[in-house]
Structures are given as C-alpha cells and as structure tokens.
XYZ file of C-alpha atoms in Angstrom:
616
model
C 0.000 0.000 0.000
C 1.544 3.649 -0.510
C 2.627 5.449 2.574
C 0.408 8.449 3.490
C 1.300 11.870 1.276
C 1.270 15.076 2.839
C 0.842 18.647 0.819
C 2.791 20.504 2.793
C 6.293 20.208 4.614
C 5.121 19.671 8.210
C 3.591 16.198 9.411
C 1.125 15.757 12.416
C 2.844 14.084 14.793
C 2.149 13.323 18.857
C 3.783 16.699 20.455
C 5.569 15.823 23.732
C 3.803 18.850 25.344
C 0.484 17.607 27.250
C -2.384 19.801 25.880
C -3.532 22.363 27.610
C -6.623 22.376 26.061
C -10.000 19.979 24.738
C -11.091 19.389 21.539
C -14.838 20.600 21.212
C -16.901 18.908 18.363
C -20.405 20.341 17.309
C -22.859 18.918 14.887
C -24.982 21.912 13.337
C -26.999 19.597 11.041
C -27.225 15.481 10.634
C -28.042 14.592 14.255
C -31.945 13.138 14.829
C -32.587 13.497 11.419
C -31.185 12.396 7.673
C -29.637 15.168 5.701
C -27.851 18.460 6.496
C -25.265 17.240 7.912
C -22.536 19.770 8.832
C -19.894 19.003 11.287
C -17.803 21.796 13.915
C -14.283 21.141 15.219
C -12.690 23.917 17.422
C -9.394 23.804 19.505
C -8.553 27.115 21.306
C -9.316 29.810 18.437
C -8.946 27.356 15.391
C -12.664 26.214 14.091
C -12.878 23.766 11.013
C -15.831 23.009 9.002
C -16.646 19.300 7.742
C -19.393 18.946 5.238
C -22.093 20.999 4.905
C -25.451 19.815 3.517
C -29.067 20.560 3.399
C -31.851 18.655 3.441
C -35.570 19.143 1.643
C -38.509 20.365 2.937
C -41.626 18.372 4.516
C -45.455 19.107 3.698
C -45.971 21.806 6.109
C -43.086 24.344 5.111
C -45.273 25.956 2.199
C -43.008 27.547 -0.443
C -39.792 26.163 0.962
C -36.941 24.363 -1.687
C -34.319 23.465 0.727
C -33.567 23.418 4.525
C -30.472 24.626 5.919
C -29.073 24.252 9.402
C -28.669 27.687 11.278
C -25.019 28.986 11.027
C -25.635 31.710 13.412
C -21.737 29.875 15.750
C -19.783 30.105 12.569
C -21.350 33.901 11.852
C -20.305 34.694 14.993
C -16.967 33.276 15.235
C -16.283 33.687 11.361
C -12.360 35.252 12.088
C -11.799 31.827 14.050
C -12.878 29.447 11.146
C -9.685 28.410 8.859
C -10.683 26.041 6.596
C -13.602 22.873 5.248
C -13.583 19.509 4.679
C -15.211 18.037 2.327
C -15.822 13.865 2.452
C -18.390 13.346 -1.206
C -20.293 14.990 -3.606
C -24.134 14.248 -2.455
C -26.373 17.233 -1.641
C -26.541 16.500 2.208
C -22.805 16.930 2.728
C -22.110 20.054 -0.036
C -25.616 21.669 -0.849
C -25.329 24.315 1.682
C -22.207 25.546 1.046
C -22.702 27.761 -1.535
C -25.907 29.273 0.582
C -23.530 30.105 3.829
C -20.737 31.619 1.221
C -23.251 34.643 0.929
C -23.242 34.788 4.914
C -19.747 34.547 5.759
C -16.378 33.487 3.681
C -14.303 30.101 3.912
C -10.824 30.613 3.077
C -10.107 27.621 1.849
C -12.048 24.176 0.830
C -10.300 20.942 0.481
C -12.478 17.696 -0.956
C -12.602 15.461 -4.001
C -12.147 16.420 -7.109
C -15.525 15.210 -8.109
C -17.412 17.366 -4.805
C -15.326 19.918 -5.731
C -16.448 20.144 -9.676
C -19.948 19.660 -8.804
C -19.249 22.330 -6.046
C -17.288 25.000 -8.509
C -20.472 24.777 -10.797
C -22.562 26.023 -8.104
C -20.801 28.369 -7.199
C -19.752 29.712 -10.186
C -23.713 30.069 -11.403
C -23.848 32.307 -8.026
C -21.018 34.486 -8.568
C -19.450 33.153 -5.104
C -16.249 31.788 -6.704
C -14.271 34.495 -5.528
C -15.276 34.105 -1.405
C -13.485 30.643 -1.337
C -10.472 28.233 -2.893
C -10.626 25.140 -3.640
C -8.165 22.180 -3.187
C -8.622 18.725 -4.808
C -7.050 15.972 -2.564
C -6.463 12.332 -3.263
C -6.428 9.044 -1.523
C -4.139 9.052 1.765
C -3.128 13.220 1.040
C -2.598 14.886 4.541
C -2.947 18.611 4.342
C -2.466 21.181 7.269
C -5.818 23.107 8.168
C -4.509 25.243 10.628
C -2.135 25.531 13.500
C -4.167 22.278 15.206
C -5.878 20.495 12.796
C -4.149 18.099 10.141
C -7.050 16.530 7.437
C -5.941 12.990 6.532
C -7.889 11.355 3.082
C -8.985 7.443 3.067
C -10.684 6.218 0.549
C -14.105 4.806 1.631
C -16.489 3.021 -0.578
C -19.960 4.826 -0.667
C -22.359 5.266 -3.812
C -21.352 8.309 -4.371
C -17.281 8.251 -6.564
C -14.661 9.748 -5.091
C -15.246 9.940 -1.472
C -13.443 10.026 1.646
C -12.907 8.804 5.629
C -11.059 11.820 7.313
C -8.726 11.479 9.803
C -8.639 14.657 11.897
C -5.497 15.194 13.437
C -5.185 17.544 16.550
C -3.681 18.231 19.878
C -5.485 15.891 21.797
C -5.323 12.905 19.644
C -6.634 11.479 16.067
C -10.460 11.749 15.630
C -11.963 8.979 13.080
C -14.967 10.930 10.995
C -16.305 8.311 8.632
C -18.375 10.786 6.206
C -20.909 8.259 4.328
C -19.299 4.558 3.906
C -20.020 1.254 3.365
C -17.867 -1.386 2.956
C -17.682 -2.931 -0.524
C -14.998 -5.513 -1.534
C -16.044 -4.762 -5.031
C -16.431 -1.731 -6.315
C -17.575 -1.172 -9.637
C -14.629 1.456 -10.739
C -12.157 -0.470 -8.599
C -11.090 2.211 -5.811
C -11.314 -0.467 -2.393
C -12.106 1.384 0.885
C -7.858 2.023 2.432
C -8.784 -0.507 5.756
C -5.348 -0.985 5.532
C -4.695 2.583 6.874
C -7.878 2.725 9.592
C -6.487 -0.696 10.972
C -2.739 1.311 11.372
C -4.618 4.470 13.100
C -6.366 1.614 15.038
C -3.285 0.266 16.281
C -1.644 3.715 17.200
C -4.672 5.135 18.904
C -7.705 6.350 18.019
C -9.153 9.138 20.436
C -12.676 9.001 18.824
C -14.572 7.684 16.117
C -17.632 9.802 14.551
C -19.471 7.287 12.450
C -22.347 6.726 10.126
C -25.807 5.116 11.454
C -27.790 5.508 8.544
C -28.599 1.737 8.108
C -27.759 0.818 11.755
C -30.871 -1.134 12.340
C -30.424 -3.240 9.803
C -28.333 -6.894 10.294
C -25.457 -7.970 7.679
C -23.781 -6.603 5.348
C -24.547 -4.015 2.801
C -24.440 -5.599 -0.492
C -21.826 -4.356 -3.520
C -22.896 -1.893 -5.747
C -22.301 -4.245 -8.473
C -25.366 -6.132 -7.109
C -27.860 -4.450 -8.619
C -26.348 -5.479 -12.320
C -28.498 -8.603 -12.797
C -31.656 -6.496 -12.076
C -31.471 -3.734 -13.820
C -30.161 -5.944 -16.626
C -33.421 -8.686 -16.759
C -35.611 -5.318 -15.979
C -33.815 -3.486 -19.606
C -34.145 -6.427 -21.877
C -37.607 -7.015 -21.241
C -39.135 -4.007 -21.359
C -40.317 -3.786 -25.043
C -40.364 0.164 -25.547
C -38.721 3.282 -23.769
C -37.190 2.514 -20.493
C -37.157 5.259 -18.057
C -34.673 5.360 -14.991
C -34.664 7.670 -11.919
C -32.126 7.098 -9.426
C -29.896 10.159 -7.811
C -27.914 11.705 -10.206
C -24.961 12.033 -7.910
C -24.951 7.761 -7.779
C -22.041 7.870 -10.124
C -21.437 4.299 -10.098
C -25.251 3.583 -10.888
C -25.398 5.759 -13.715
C -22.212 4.451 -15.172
C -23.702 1.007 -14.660
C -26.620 1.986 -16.687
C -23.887 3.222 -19.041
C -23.010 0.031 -19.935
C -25.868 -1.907 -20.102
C -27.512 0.265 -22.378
C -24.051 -0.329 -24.649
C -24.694 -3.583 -24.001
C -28.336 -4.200 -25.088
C -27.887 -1.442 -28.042
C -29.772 1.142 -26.263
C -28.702 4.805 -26.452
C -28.887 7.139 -23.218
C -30.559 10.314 -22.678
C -30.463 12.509 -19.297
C -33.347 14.730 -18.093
C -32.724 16.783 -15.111
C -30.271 19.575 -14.727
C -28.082 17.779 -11.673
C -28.010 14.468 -13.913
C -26.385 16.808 -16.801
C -24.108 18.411 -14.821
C -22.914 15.335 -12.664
C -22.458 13.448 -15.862
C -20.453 15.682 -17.109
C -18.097 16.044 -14.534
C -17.894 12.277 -13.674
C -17.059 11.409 -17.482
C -14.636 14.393 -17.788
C -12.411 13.154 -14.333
C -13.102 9.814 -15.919
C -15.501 8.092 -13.239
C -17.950 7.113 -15.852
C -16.771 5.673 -19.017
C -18.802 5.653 -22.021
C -18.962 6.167 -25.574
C -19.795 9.081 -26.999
C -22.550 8.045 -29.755
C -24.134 6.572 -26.587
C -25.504 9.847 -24.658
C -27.820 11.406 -26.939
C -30.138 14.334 -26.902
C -33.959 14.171 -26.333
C -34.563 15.372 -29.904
C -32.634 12.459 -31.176
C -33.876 9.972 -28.960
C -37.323 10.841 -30.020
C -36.970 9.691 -33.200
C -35.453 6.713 -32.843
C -37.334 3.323 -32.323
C -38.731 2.744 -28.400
C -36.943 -0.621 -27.770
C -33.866 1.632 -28.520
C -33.862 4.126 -25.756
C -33.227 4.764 -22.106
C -34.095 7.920 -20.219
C -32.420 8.785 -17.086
C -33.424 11.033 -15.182
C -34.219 12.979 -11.790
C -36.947 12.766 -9.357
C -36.521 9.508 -7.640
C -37.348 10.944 -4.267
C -41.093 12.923 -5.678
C -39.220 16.220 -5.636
C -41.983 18.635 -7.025
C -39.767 20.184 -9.408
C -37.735 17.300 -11.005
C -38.120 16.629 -13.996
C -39.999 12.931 -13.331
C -42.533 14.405 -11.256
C -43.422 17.155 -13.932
C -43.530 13.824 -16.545
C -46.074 12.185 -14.128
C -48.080 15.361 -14.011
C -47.901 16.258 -18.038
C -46.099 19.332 -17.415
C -42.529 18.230 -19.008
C -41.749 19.621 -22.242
C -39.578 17.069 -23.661
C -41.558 13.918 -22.487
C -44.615 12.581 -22.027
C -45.177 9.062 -21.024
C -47.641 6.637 -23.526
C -48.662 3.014 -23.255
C -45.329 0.637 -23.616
C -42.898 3.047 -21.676
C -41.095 1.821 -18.752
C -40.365 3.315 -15.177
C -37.392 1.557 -13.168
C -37.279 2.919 -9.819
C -33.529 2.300 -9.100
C -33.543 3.916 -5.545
C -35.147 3.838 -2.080
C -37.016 6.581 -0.425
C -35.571 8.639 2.127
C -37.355 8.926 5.064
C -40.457 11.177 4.989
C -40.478 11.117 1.419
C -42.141 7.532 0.674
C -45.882 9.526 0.132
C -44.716 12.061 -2.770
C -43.036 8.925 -4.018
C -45.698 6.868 -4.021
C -47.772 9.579 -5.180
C -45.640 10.070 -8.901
C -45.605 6.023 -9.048
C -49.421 6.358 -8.939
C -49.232 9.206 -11.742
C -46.966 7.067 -14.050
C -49.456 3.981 -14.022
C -52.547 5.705 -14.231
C -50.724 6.958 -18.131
C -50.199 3.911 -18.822
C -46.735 2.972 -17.800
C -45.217 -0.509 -16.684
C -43.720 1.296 -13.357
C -40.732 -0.887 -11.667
C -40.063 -0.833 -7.962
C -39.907 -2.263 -4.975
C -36.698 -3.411 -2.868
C -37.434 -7.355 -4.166
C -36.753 -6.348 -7.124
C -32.888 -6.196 -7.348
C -32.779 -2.465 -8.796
C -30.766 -0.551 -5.665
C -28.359 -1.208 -2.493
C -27.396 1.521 -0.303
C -25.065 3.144 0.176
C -24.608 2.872 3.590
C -23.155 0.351 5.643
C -25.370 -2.417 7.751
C -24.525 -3.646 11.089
C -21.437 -5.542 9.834
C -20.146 -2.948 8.124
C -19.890 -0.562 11.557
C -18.698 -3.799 13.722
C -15.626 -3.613 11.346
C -15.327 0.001 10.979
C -15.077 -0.136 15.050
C -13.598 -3.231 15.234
C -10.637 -1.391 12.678
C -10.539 1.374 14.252
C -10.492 0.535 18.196
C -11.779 3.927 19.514
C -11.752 4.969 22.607
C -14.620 7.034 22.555
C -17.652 6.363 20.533
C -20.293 9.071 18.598
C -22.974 8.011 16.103
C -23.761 10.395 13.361
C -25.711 10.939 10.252
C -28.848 8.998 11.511
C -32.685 9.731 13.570
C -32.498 9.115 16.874
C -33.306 5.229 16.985
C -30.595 4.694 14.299
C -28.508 6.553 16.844
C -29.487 4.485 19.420
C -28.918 1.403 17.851
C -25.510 2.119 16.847
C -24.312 3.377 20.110
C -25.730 -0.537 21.276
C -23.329 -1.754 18.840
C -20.304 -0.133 19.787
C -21.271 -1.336 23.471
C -21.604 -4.890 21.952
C -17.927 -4.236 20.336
C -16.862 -3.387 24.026
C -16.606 0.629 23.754
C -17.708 1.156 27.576
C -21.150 2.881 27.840
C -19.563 5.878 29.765
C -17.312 6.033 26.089
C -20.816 6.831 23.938
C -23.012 10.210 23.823
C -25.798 10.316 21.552
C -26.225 14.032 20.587
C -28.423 16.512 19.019
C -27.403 19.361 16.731
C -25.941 22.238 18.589
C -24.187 20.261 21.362
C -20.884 21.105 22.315
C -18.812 18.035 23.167
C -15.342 18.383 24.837
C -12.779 15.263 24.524
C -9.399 14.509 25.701
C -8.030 12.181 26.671
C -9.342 11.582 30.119
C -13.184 11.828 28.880
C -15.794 12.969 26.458
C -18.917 14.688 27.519
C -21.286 17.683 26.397
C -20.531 20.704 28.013
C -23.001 22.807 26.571
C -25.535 24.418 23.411
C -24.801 26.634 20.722
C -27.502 28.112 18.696
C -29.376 25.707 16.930
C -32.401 25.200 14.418
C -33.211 24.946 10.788
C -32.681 28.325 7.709
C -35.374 27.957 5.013
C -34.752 29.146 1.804
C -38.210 29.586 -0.402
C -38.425 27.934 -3.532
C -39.510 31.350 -5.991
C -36.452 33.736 -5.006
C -34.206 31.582 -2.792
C -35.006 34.168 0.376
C -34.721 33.034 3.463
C -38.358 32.452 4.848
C -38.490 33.561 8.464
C -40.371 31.241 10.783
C -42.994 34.012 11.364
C -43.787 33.734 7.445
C -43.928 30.023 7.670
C -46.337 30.415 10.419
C -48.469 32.914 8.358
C -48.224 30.083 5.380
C -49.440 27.313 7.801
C -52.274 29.372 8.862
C -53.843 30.163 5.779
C -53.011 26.560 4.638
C -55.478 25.355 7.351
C -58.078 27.618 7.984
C -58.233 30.308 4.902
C -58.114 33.902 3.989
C -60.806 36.493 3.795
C -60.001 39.559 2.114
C -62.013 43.070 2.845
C -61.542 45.797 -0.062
C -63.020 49.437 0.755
C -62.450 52.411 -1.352
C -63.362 55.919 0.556
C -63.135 59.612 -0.416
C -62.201 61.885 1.634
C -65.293 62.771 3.533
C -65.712 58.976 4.626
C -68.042 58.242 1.726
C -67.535 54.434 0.531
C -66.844 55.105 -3.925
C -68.032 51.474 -4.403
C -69.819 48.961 -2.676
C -67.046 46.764 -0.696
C -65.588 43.664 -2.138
C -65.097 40.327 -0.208
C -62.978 37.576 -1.481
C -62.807 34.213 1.133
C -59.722 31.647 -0.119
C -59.524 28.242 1.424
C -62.517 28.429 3.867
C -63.858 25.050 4.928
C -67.609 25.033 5.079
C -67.817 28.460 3.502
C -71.458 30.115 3.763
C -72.894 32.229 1.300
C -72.516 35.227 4.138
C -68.557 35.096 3.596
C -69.661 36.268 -0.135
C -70.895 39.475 1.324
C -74.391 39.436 1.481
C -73.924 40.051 5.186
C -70.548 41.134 5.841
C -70.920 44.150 3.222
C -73.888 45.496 5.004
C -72.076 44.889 8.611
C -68.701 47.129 6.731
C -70.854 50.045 5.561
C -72.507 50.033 9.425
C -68.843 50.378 11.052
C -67.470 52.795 8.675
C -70.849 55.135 9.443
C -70.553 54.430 13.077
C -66.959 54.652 13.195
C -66.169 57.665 11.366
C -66.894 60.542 13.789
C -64.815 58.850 16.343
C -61.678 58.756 13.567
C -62.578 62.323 11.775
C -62.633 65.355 13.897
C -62.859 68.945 12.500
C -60.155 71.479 12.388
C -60.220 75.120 11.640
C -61.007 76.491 8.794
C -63.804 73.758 7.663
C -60.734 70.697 7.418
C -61.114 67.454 9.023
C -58.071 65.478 10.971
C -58.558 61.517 9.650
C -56.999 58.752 11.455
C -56.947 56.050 8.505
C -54.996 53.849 10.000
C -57.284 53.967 13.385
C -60.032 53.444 11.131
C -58.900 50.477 9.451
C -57.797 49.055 12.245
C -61.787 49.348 13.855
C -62.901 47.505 10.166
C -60.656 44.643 10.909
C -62.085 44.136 14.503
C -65.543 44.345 13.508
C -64.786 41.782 10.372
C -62.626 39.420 12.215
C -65.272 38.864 15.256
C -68.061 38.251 12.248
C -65.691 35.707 10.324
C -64.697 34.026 13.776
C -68.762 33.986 14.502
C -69.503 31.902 11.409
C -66.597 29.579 10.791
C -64.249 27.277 12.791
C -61.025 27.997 13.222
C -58.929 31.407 12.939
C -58.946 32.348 9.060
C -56.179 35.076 8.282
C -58.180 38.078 8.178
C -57.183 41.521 5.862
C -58.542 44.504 5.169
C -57.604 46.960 2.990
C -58.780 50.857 3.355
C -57.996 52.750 -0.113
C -58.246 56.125 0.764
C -56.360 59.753 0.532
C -53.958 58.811 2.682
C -51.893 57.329 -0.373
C -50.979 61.069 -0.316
C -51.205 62.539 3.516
C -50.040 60.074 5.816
C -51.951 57.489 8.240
C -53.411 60.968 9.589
C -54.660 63.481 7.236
C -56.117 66.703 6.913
C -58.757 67.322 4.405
C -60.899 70.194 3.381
C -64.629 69.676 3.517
C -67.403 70.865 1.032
C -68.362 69.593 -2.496
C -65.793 71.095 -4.331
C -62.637 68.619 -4.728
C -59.127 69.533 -6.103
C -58.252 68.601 -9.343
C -55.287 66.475 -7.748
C -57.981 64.911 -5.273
C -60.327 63.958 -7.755
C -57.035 61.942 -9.937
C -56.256 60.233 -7.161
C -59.421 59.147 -6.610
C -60.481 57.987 -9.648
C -56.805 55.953 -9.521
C -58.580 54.374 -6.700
C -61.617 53.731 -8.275
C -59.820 51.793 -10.661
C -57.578 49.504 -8.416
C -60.634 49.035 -5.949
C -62.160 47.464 -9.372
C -58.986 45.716 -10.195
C -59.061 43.810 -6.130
C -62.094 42.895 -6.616
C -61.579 41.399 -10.255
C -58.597 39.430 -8.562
C-alpha cells in the first residue's frame, strides 16, 4: 500500500507537550434526522468546518426548496474558522455551502475532485467563486488546516465516486470521521475502501470515532454496488419500448452502470434533469464514468429513434416537485410525455419522509399507462450505507476509545451506540447528541458541556429568500383555515366610492354570508358608526382623519363576524384605499363639495384599483 502523502512540509505528529486544552466537536446539522449534515471542530481559536449539507422540505413548510441548518456559531466566530472539509459529492454533505458563502467566507475548501467540480459549478452560477479556494485531494493526502488540525484522506467506498474517511489530526489525539461509507470488496470502478490505513490508526490510537448510522438497524452486510447489475439488466431487456430510470444523479457508479448496459443491449442514453447533466459531465470528464460518446444522446434524437432503442435517465426519484420525473407524471414536461409501452425503473429507495410524494408520482406514471418498476425485491438498488457488519468492522478497525454516532434519527442513533457497546466501547465512552451540542474530549473523557444556537434556515423555492419562521407560520395558517379579504375604497369625507368587495380563499364550510351578502352590510354600518370617532374637524372647515385607526376598527368588527360563522382562525385583511396614499396614516382634508383637481385623480386611480381587487 503507498505510505500516506502530505501537501505541505510539516507532518502531524504526537507533540511531547500535554495539551492544555479539549477538543470541542459540534454537529450543526445530521443529528436526529437524515440530511444536512454539517460538522464543527474547534481547539482554542482554530474552528474547522466538515461537510455541509441541506436537506428538503416536509409538507408543512409551504413555499420552501431546501432546509439549511442555522449557522448563526460560525457567523459569529467567522475570524476563528480556517478552513472545510469536504468527504463526497451528495447534496446532504455540499448543498449548503454555496448558501452560507453569501453569509460569511471560507478561506479555503479541500475535498474530491468530483465534490469539488460539482461544487465549482454552483458556485460559479452564483457568482461566489471568488469568497473561497478550492483544493482537490487524493487518496491518503494529509494537508495542514490550521495551527491544530491536520485533514488525513482514506478512501471509503460509498455510492457516491470519489469519497473520503477523514482522519482529523489535533492536539489531543486522532479523531476517526467516517463521512458516508459502506464497505464494498467490489467496487464497480475499482477504488477499495484504504482498511489498511484505519487498521494502522487503530493500532496507534484512536481518540474518537464519529461514524455513520444511517442503516444501523439493519443486520449484515450491505451488499456491492455491483449487485444491482443482474436487475437492472433482466428489468432493460424485457421491457419492449422506452425505459425510463430515476435514481440520484450524484450515484455515479449507478449511472455508469446503466452506461453500460444500455451499450450492451444497443440502447442509447438520454439525461433529463439539470443535476443528472451536470454530474455526468463532470464524472465522465475526471473519468468516473466511461462511455462512448454516440451513446448519450439528446432528447430530440432519442425521439426519433425506435422505443426498444432508448433509455431515459433522469431525476426525481425521491417525488421532488420540481424534477423533472414528477413534472412527466403530471404532463407538465416539455420534452416527455409518457404513452402506453414506456417503462419506469425505480432504481432507488425513499428517504425517510419522502415515501408519500413517491408513491404519489408512481401512482401518476401507471394511471398513463406505464409498466412502473419498484420495490426493494426487485434487485434495482443497495445503499449506500453500511449495515450492522459494516460498523462492527469500521469499530472493530478502528479501536476507539470514545464512541459518537452520526448521520442517523435518533433510533438509528441508538442502535448504533448498542453496537459499539456490543464491540466493548464502555457505555460511559458513547453520547448520543443533538445538533448544537458542544462536546469536549481529551483524553481523560468525552462529555457535552453545553448548546450553541441551533435550528433549521429555510430558503423559499420562488427567489431563494430566506423564509423567516414568522412567514412560515403565516403560510401554515392560511393553509389550514383560509383567507378572507375586505376591499373598501373611501373619499375623503368617509363616503364608501363602491360597494365593498369580499374575497374568502380556502374556507372550509364556507357560507354564502362570507360572499358578502352580510358582511358588506355589517362594513358600511362600522365605517358610518366609526367615522366621527376617527374624523374630527379642524379650523377652517378641514377634518383630521386617522386612517390607519379606522382600518384598524374595520378589521375588529370583520374578524369577530368571520370568527362567529366559521371554525377555526382564518387570516383576516382589510384593505382601506383612501387619501392617505398622499397625507399620511393621519390626514387633513378640506370639507365641502368642491374637490381639487389632484384629489379627484387620485381618486379615480382608486376607483380603478378598488375594481382591479375585486376582479382578482
């Protein structure tokens, strides 16, 4: 095996000086839950980042396209942080990096050279290149982070190509952070996970091992990648038109196995989806999928070219609203449309809290007329995480002395800690954390000392904003109980210009009162009632109005009817259109018949958007 490579003339090494100080490691994202998982190391005033993901949105966060965790430690210690780590390319370990580049810089990145060209693109469509560097490493590299961290590179086997184990050297000892692995003994582009080197930190001392408990309820082994060959092959040759494939585009080693099948069977390839584009690209270009040219084609060549003779890949696998297999369920795709004969292989699992909007496009595809594929009997996907096996040898390899599971919901968590027990880790060895726990180490002992802020960023789906937790509030609101929507136009003089105009969205049970025929009647009352109390004469024949006093007393007086008829709290708004467009929330008018001529515009301006509302 080839000794370990370092990119810079200093090695780590065990200082004869006892530190002074303990390592604290904080998980902002990836703890009790699957995705965004971003990892914390800080000694003294050096902070390093490792990974930084995001995860997708559930039913109740209207509007939202991705979840990030909160950043608010690194914001505030930004001058401390000196560098990231990256382990693989997939969206929960990279996907939020190029959101917290807008927050705060990282001077430098080091990863893959596959993360990092899927990362460059991003960032490069943002116009973030410039607040960051990045550093390809290799298998076994060692590269100094700072003035306490050294980042060592394994190769792991995972199904994303190109990804690593990092060995974190620091004062107080080597910590083990195994990124996403499992361990296959044969991988289909012939990179073997290094256990050579984790068994030689194993035997020199590991301080602590942070480890992956995705699949840690599940017994065995994971299988190979190269398992799901003899499915998807018997599933291609006998489907007798199009065949359609969704797995994750950044499953390099799947799509390079559909590769060559589809060479295989004389099929040519086409990709839909801008991530499978883009990660295709890359991966052929640093030469992780090999295939010939004539056999990626476009869509407008595939579409004239016999059925039996073409395979689609493309995104969507998980029911993502906006990928391009969901739009092809719902009609909406303009390059494809499924028809009688076509079918849908379904070469990946849902992840958790995604199996209804999955479940929900298979439906779609069927009820068009497609032969849809799926299931895990059928052969067509492993994971790419290891089983209970796989983390018995990871620990087994790696002899910790301390023990945290990562990357997993809490019973995962749970269940993996068990293991490490049954491997002989004490119990007093283990924490199970949540994001934003500080945990010191040493090496006398490993506990959590404290919090640092913690939650989730939402950023919406129409103009990647962040959306505040008050807005998602106001979302979920109207999402279960409705909107009713109060238009009134008045002059100057309190006189209503038009009669006003109710809209109700959303309202279960709706009467025909919420149309108006009561509520209208009830406005006009409280505006007569309620305008001597918000008008009051001045001298020379002017009134003082309080418009915004005014309104207020409408949206009382509507709300309390609403809240009379229906269940539930309906988001109630009123709008007053009225001269203080031009005066302020409190005005001063003249009185008398007469108008002027800059009055009466404005006015009729009203007039016309009170007629526009109520079109709406």
């Amino acid at each position: 095996m080839p000794t370990p490579r370092t990119s810079v003339a200093s090695r780590p090494g065990t200082s004869a000086a006892k530190p002074t100080s303990s390592l604290q490691m904080i998980p902002l994202g990836g703890e009790r839950e699957i995705g965004k998982n971003t990892w914390v190391f800080r000694y003294e005033d050096d902070i390093i980042l490792l990974d930084a993901g995001l995860a997708f949105p559930d039913e109740t966060m209207h509007g939202v396209n991705i979840v990030l965790p909160d950043m608010t430690y690194i914001k505030q210690n930004r001058d401390k942080l000196r560098a990231m780590v990256v382990t693989h390319g997939h969206e929960d370990h990279i996907g939020g990096i190029p959101y917290h580049l807008r927050e705060f810089d990282i001077p430098v990145i080091y990863g893959p050279r596959l993360a990092l060209a899927l990362l460059e693109e991003k960032l490069r469509d943002m116009g973030l290149l410039n607040r960051t560097e990045l550093r390809p490493v290799g298998p076994r590299d060692i590269v100094r982070l700072s003035k306490n961290f050294f980042a060592e590179f394994i190769r792991n086997t995972h199904s994303s190509a190109d990804s690593f184990t990092v060995a974190l050297h620091t004062p107080v000892g080597v910590v083990i952070q195994t990124g996403d692995f499992k361990i296959d003994h044969t991988p289909v582009d012939g990179e073997r996970f290094d256990l050579h080197r984790l068994a030689e930190h194993g035997e020199r001392g590991v301080l602590c091992l942070i480890s992956d408990s995705t699949n840690a309820e599940v017994p065995g082994f994971t299988p190979s990648e190269a398992a799901v060959v003899p499915g998807l092959t018997k599933a291609i040759a006998e489907a007798k038109g199009r065949v359609i494939i969704t797995t994750f585009a950044s499953s390099v080693h799947r799509l390079n196995l559909v590769l060559q099948i589809a060479e295989q069977q004389g099929r040519v390839v086409s990709l839909l989806g801008r991530s499978m584009l883009n990660v295709v690209a890359h991966a052929r270009r640093l030469g992780y999928i090999r295939c010939k040219d004539e056999t990626l084609q476009p869509m407008h060549v595939i579409n004239s070219l016999p059925d039996d003779k073409v395979i689609i890949l493309t995104t969507g696998s998980q029911g993502e609203p906006l990928a391009a297999l969901t739009r092809i369920a719902n009609g909406e795709h303009p390059q494809l449309q499924i028809k009688p004969g076509d079918t849908v292989i379904w070469s990946a699992n849902p992840i958790p809290g995604n199996t209804l909007a999955v479940t929900r496009v298979i439906d779609k595809l069927m009820e068009l007329g497609a032969n849809v594929i799926y299931g895990k009997d059928k052969g067509l996907h492993v994971s790419g995480h290891g089983c209970q096996e796989d983390q018995k040898l990871m620990i087994a390899l790696t002899r910790p002395k301390f023990f945290v599971p990562t990357h997993g919901e809490y019973r995962m968590l749970v269940k993996h800690a068990e293991t490490a027990m049954s491997m002989g880790i004490p119990r007093e060895n283990i924490v199970i954390i949540d994001n934003g726990d500080v945990v010191e180490v040493n090496q006398e002992r490993i506990a959590v000392v404290g919090k640092v802020p913690t939650g989730v960023q939402m950023i919406a789906a129409s103009h990647d904003g962040v959306v505040m937790d008050e807005m998602l509030q106001e979302r979920q609101q109207i999402a279960r109980d409705g909107m009713v929507t109060v238009v009134i136009s008045l002059d100057g003089r309190g006189q209503l210009l038009c009669t006003p105009q109710v809209q109700s969205l959303g309202l279960a049970g709706e009467g025909t009162s919420l149309k108006g025929s009561d509520l209208k009647p009830l406005v006009e009352e409280t505006l007569k009632q309620a305008w001597p109390h918000f008008a009051r004469s001045l001298e020379r024949g002017r009134l003082e109005i309080d418009w915004a006093g005014l309104k207020a007393e409408v949206e009382r007086v509507v709300r309390r009817f609403v809240r009379e008829q229906l269940p539930g709290k309906p988001t109630i708004l009123v709008f007053v259109q009225s001269p203080e467009e031009e005066s302020g929330p409190v005005s001063s008018l003249p009185v008398g018949e007469a108008q002027p001529e800059q009055e009466r515009l404005a006015l009729g301006r009203r007039r016309r958007s009170s007629a526009a509302v109520a079109a709406s």
